[in-house]
Coordinates of N, CA and C in Angstrom, one line a residue:
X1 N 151.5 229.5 309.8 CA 152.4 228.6 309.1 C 152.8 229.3 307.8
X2 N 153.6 230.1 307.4 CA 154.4 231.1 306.7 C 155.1 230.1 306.1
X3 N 155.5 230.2 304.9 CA 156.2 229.6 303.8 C 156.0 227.9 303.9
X4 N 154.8 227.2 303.9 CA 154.3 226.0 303.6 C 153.6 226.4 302.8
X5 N 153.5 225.1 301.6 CA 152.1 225.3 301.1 C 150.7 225.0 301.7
X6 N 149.9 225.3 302.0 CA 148.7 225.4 302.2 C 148.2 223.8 301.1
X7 N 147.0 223.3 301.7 CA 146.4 222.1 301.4 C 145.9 222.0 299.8
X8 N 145.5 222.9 300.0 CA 144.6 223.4 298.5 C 146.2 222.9 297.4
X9 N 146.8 223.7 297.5 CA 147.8 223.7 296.6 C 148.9 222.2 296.8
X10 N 148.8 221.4 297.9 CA 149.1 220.3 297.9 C 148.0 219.5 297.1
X11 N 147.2 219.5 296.9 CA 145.9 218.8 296.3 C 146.0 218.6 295.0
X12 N 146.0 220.3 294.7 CA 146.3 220.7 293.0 C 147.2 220.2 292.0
X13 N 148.2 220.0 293.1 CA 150.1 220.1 292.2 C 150.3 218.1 292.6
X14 N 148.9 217.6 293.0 CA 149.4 215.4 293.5 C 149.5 215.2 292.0
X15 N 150.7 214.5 292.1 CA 150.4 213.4 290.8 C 149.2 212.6 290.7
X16 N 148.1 212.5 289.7 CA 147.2 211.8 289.1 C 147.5 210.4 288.7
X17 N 147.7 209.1 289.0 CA 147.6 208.2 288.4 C 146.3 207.6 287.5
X18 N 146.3 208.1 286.2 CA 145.2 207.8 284.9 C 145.3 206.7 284.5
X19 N 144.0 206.3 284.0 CA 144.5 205.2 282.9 C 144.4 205.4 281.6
X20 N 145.0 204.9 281.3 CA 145.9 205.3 279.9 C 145.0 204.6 278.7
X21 N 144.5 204.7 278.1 CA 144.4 204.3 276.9 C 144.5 204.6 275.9
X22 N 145.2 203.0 274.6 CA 145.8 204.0 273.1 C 145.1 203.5 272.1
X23 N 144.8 204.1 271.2 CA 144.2 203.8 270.4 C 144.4 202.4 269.9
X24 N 145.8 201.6 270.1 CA 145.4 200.3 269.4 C 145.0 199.6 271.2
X25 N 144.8 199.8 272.0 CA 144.5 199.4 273.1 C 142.7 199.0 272.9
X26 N 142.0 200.4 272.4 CA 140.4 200.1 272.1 C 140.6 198.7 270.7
X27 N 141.0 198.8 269.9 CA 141.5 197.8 268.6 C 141.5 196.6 269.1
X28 N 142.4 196.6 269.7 CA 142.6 195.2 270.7 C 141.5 194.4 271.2
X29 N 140.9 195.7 272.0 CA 139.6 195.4 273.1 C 138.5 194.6 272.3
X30 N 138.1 195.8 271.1 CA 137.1 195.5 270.0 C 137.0 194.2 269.2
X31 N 138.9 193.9 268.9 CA 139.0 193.3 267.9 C 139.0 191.7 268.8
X32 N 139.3 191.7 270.0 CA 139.3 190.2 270.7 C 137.5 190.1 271.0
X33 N 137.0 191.2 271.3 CA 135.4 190.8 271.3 C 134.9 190.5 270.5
X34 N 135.5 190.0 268.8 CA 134.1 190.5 267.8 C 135.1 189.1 267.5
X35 N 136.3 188.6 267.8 CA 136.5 187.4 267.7 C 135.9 186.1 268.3
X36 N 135.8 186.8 269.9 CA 135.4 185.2 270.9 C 133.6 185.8 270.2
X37 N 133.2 186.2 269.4 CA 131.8 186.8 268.7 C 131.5 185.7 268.1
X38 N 132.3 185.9 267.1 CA 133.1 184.9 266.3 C 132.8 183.3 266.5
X39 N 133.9 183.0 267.4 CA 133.6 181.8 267.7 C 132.7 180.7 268.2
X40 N 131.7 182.3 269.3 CA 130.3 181.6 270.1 C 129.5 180.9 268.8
X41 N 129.6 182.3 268.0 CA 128.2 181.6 266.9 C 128.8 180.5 266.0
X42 N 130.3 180.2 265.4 CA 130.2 179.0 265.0 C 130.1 177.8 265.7
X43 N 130.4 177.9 267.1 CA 129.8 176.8 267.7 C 128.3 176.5 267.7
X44 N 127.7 177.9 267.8 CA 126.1 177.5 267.8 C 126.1 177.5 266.5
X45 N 126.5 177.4 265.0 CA 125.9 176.8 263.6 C 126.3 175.7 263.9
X46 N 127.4 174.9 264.8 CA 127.7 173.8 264.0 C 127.1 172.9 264.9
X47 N 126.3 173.0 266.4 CA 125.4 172.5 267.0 C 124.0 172.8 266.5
X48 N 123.5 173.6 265.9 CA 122.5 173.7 265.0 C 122.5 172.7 264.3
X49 N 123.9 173.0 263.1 CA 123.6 171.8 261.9 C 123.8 170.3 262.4
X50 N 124.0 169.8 264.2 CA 124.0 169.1 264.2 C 122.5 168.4 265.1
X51 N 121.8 169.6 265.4 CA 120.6 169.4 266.1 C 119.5 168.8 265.0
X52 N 120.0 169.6 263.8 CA 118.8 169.4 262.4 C 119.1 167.9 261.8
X53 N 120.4 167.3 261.8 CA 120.4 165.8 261.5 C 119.6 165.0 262.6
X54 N 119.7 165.5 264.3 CA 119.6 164.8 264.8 C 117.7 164.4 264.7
X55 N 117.1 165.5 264.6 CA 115.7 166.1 264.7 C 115.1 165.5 263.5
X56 N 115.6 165.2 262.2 CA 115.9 164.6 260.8 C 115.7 163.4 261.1
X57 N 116.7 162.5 261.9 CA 116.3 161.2 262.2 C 115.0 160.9 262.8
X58 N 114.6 161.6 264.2 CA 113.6 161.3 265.0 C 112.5 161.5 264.2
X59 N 112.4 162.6 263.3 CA 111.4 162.6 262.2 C 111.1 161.3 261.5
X60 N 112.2 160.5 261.3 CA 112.2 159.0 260.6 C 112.1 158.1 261.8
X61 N 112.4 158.1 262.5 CA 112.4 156.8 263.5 C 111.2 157.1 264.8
X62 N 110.8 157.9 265.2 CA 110.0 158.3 266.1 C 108.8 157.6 265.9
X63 N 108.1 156.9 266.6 CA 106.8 156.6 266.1 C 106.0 157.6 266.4
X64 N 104.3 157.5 265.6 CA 103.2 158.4 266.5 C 103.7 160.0 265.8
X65 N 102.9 160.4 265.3 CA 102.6 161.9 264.7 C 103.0 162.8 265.7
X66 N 102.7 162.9 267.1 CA 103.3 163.9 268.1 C 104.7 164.1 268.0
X67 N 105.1 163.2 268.3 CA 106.6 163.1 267.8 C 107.4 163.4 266.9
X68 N 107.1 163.1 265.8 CA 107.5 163.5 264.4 C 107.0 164.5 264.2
X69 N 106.2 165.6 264.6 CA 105.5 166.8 264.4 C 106.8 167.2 265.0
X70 N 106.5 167.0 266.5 CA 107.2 168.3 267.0 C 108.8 168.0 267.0
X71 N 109.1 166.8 266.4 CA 110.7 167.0 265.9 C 110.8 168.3 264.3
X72 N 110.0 167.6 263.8 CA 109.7 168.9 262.5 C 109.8 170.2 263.1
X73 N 108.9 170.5 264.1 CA 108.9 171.8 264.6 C 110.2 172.5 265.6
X74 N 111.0 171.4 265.6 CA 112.5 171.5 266.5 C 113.5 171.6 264.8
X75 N 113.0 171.0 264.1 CA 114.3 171.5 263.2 C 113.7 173.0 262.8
X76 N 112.2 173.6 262.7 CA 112.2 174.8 262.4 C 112.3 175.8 263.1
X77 N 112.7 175.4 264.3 CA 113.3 176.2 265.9 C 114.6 176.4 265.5
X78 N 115.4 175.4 265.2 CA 116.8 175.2 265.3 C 117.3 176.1 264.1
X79 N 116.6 176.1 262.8 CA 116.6 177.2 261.5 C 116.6 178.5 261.9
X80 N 115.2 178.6 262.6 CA 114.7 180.1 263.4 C 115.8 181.3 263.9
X81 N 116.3 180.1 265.2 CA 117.2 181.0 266.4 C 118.6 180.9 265.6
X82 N 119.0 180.1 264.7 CA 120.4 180.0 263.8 C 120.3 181.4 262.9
X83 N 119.0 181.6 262.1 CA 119.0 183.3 261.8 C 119.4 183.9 262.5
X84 N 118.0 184.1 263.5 CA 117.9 185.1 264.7 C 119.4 185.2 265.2
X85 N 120.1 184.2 265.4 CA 121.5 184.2 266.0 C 122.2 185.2 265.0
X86 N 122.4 185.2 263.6 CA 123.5 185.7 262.6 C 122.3 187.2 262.7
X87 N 121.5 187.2 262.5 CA 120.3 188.6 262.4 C 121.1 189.5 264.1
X88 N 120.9 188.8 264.8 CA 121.0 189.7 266.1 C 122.7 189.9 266.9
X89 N 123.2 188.9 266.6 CA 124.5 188.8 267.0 C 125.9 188.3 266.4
X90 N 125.3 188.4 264.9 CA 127.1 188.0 264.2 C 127.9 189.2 264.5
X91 N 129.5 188.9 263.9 CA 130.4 189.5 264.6 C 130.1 190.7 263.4
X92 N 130.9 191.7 263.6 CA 131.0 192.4 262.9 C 132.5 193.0 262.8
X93 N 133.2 193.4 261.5 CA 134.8 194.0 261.6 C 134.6 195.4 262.1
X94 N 136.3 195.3 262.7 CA 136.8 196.4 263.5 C 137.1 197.5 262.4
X95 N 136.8 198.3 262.7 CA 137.1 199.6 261.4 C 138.3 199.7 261.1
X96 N 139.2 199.7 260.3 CA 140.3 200.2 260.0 C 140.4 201.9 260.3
X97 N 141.4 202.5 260.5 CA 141.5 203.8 260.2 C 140.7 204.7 261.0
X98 N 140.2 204.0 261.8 CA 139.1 204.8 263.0 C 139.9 205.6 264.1
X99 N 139.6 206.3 264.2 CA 140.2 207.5 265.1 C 139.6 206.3 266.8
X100 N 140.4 207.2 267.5 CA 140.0 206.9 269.0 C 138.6 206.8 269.4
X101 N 138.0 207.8 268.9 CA 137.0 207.8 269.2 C 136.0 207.5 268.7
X102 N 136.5 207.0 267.4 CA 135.2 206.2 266.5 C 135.2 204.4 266.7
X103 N 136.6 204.5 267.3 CA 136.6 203.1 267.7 C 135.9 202.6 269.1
X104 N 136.5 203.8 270.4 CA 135.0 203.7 271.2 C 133.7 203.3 271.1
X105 N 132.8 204.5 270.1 CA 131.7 204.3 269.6 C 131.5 202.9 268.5
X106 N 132.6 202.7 268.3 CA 131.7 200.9 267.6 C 131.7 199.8 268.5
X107 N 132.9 200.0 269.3 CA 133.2 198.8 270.2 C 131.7 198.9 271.4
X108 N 131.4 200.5 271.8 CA 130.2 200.4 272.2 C 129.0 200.2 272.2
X109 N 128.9 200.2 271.0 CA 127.6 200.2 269.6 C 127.5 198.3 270.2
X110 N 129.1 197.8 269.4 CA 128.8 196.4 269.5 C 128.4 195.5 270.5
X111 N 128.8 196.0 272.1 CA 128.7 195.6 272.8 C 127.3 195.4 273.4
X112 N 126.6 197.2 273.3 CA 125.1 197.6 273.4 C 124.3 196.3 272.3
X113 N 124.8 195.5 271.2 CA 123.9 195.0 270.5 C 124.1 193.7 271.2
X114 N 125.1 193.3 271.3 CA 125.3 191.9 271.7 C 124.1 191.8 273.6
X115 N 124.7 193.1 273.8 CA 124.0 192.7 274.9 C 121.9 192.8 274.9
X116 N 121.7 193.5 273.8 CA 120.3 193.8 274.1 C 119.8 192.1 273.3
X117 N 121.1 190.8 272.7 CA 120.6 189.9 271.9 C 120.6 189.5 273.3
X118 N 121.1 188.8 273.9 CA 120.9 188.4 275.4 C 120.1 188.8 276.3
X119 N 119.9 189.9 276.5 CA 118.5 190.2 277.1 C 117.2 189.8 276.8
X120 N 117.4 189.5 275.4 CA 115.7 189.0 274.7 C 116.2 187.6 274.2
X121 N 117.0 186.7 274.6 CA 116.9 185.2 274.3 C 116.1 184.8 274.6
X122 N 115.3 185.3 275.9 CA 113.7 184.4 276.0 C 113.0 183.8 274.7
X123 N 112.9 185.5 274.3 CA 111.8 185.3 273.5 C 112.3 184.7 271.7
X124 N 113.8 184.9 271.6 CA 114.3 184.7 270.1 C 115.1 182.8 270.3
X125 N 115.6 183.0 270.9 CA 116.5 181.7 271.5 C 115.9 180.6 271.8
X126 N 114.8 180.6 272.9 CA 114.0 179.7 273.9 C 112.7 179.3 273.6
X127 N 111.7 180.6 273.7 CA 110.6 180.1 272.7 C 110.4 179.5 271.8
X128 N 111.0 179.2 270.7 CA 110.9 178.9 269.6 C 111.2 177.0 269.7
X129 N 111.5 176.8 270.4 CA 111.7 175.5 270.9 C 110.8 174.9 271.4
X130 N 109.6 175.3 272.0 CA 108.9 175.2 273.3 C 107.6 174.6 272.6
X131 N 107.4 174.6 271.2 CA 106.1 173.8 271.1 C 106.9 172.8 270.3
X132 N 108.0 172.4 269.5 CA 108.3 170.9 269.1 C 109.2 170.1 270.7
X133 N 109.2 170.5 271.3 CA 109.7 170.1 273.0 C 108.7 169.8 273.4
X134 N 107.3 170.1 273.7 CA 106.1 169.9 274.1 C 105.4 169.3 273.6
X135 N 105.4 168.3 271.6 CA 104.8 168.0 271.5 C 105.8 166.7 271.6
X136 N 107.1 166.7 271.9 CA 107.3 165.5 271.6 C 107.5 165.0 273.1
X137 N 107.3 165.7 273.8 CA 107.0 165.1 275.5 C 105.7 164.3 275.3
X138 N 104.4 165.2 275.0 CA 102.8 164.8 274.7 C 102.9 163.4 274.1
X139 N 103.9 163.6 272.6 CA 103.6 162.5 271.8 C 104.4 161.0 272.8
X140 N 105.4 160.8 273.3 CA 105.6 160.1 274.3 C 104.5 159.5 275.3
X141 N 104.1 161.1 276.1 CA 103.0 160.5 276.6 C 102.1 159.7 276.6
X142 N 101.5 160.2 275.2 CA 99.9 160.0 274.9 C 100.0 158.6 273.7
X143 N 101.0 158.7 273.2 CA 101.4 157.8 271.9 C 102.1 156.8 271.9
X144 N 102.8 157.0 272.7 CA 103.9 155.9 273.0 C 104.6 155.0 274.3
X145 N 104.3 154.3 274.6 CA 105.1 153.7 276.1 C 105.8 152.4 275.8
X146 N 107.0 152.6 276.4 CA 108.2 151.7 276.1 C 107.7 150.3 276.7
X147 N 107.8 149.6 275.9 CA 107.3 147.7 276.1 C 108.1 147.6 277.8
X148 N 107.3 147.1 278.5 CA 108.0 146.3 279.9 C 108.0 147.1 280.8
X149 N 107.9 148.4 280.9 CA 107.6 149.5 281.7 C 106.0 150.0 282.4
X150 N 106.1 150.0 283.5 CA 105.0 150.3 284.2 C 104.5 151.4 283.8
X151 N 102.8 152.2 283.1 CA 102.5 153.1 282.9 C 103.1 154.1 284.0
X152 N 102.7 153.8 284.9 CA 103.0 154.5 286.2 C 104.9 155.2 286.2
X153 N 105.5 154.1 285.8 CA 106.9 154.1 285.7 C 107.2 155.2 284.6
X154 N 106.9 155.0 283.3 CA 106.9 155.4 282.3 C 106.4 157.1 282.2
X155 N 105.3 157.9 282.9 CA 104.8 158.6 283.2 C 105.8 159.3 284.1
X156 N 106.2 158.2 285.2 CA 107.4 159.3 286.0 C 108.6 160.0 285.3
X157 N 108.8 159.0 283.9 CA 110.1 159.3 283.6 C 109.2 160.4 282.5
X158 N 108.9 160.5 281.9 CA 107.9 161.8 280.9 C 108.5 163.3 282.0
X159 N 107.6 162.9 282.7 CA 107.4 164.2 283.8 C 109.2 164.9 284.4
X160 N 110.1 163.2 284.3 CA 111.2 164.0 284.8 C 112.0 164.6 283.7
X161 N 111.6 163.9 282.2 CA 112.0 164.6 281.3 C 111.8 165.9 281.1
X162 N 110.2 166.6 281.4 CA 109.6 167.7 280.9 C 110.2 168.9 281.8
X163 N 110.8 168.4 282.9 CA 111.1 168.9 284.5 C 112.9 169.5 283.8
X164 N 113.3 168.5 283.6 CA 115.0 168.8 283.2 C 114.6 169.7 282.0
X165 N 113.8 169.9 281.1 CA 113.9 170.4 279.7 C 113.6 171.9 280.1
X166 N 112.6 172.2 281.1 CA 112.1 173.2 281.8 C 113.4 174.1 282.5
X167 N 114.0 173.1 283.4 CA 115.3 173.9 284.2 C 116.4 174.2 283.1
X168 N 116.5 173.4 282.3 CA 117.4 174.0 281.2 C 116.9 175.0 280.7
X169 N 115.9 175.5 280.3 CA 115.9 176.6 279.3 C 115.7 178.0 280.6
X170 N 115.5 177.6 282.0 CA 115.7 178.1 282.4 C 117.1 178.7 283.2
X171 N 117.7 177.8 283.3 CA 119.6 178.1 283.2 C 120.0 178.7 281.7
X172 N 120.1 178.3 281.1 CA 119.8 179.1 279.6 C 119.3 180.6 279.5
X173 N 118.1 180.8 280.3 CA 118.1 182.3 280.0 C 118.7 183.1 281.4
X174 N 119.2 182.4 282.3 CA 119.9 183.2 283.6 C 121.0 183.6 283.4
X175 N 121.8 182.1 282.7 CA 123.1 182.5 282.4 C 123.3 183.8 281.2
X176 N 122.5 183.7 280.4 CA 122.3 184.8 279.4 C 122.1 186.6 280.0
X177 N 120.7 186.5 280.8 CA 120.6 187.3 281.7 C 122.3 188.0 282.5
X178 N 122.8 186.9 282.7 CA 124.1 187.3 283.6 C 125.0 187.5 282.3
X179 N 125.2 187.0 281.4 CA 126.1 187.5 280.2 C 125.7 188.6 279.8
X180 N 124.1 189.5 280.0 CA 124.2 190.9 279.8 C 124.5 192.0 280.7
X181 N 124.3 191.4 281.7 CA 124.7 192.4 283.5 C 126.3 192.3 282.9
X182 N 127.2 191.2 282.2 CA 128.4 191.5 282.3 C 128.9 192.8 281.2
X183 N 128.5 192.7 280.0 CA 128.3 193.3 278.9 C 127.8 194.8 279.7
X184 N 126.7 195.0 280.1 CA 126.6 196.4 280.6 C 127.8 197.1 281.2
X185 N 128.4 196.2 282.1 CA 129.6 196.5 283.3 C 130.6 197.4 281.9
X186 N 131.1 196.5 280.9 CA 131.7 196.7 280.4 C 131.4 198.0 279.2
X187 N 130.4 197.9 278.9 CA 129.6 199.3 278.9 C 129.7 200.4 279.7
X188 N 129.5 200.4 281.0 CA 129.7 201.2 282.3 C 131.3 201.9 282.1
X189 N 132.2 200.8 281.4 CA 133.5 201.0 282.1 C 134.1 201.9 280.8
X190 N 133.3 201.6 279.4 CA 133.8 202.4 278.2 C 133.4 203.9 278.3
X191 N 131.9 203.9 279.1 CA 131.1 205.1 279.3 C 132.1 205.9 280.0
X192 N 133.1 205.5 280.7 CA 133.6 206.1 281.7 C 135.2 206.5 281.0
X193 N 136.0 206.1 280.7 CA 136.4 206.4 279.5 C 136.3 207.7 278.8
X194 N 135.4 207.7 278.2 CA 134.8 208.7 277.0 C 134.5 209.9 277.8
X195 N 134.3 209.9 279.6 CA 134.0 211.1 280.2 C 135.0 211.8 280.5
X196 N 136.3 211.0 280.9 CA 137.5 211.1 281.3 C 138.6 212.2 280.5

């Protein structure tokens, strides 16, 4: 087959469909993540400052020392992870004046940080809650039972409390868990990028 091109050279000479990226394209990327950044953690200050009124009261109205301990120890959870929150995951600004590639490397940076705060909410987020939640289950139990209620009755509802407070912190750290598998992807997909 004389005056065709040969395969190789059909291969060589294909148009490439790339993806394109422009420097205000990473800007963009960066600058809309460190926004919705932004807004997660004022939602969690202003459900903080409203866990610490609520925790404030039960301190006042709670009968029985278990109770009012471990509401104390829920407003110093709710202080704790509100740092831990601004310490490990506030937003941070988009650089001005950053070349392409310096904007990669922060948007990466940022991403890498946000996601290694989600990976460890067990231990910064969740724990810290787990002994004023436990004492104020106890102090219920052991201290207090609502007038007209069957011990027996009363004891079911404890247990179904301790049971929902359990599955929640356990949806809490799955969904977190899965908010860093996303964060990686997106990591995956900058990594890829930068090889390009």
């Amino acid at each position: 087959m004389t005056g065709s091109p040969d395969i190789k050279t059909l291969w060589q000479n294909q148009t490439v469909e790339g993806t394109i990226v422009t420097l205000e394209d990473i800007r963009g990327r960066a600058a809309k993540f460190q926004r919705r950044i932004r807004s997660r953690n004022l939602g969690e200050y202003i459900a903080g400052a409203f866990g610490v009124a609520i925790f404030g009261l039960y301190v006042w109205y709670l009968p029985g020392w278990m109770m009012k301990l471990g509401s104390v120890l829920s407003i110093a959870a709710l202080l704790l992870v509100t740092w831990q929150l601004h310490r490990r995951g506030r937003a941070r600004g988009v650089p001005d004046g950053a070349t392409a590639v310096g904007l990669l490397a922060f948007h990466r940076a940022e991403l890498a940080r946000q996601r290694e705060a989600l990976r460890t909410v067990w231990l910064w987020y969740i724990m810290p809650f787990v002994p004023g939640a436990a004492l104020i289950v106890l102090g219920r139990y052991f201290q207090h039972h609502v007038p007209g209620r069957t011990p027996a009755m009363d004891h079911m509802i404890i247990v179904l409390i301790a049971i929902i407070m359990v599955l929640a912190c356990v949806i809490i750290g799955l969904l977190n868990m899965w908010g860093a598998a996303r964060l990686q992807n997106r990591i995956d997909e900058l990594d890829k990028l930068r090889t390009e």
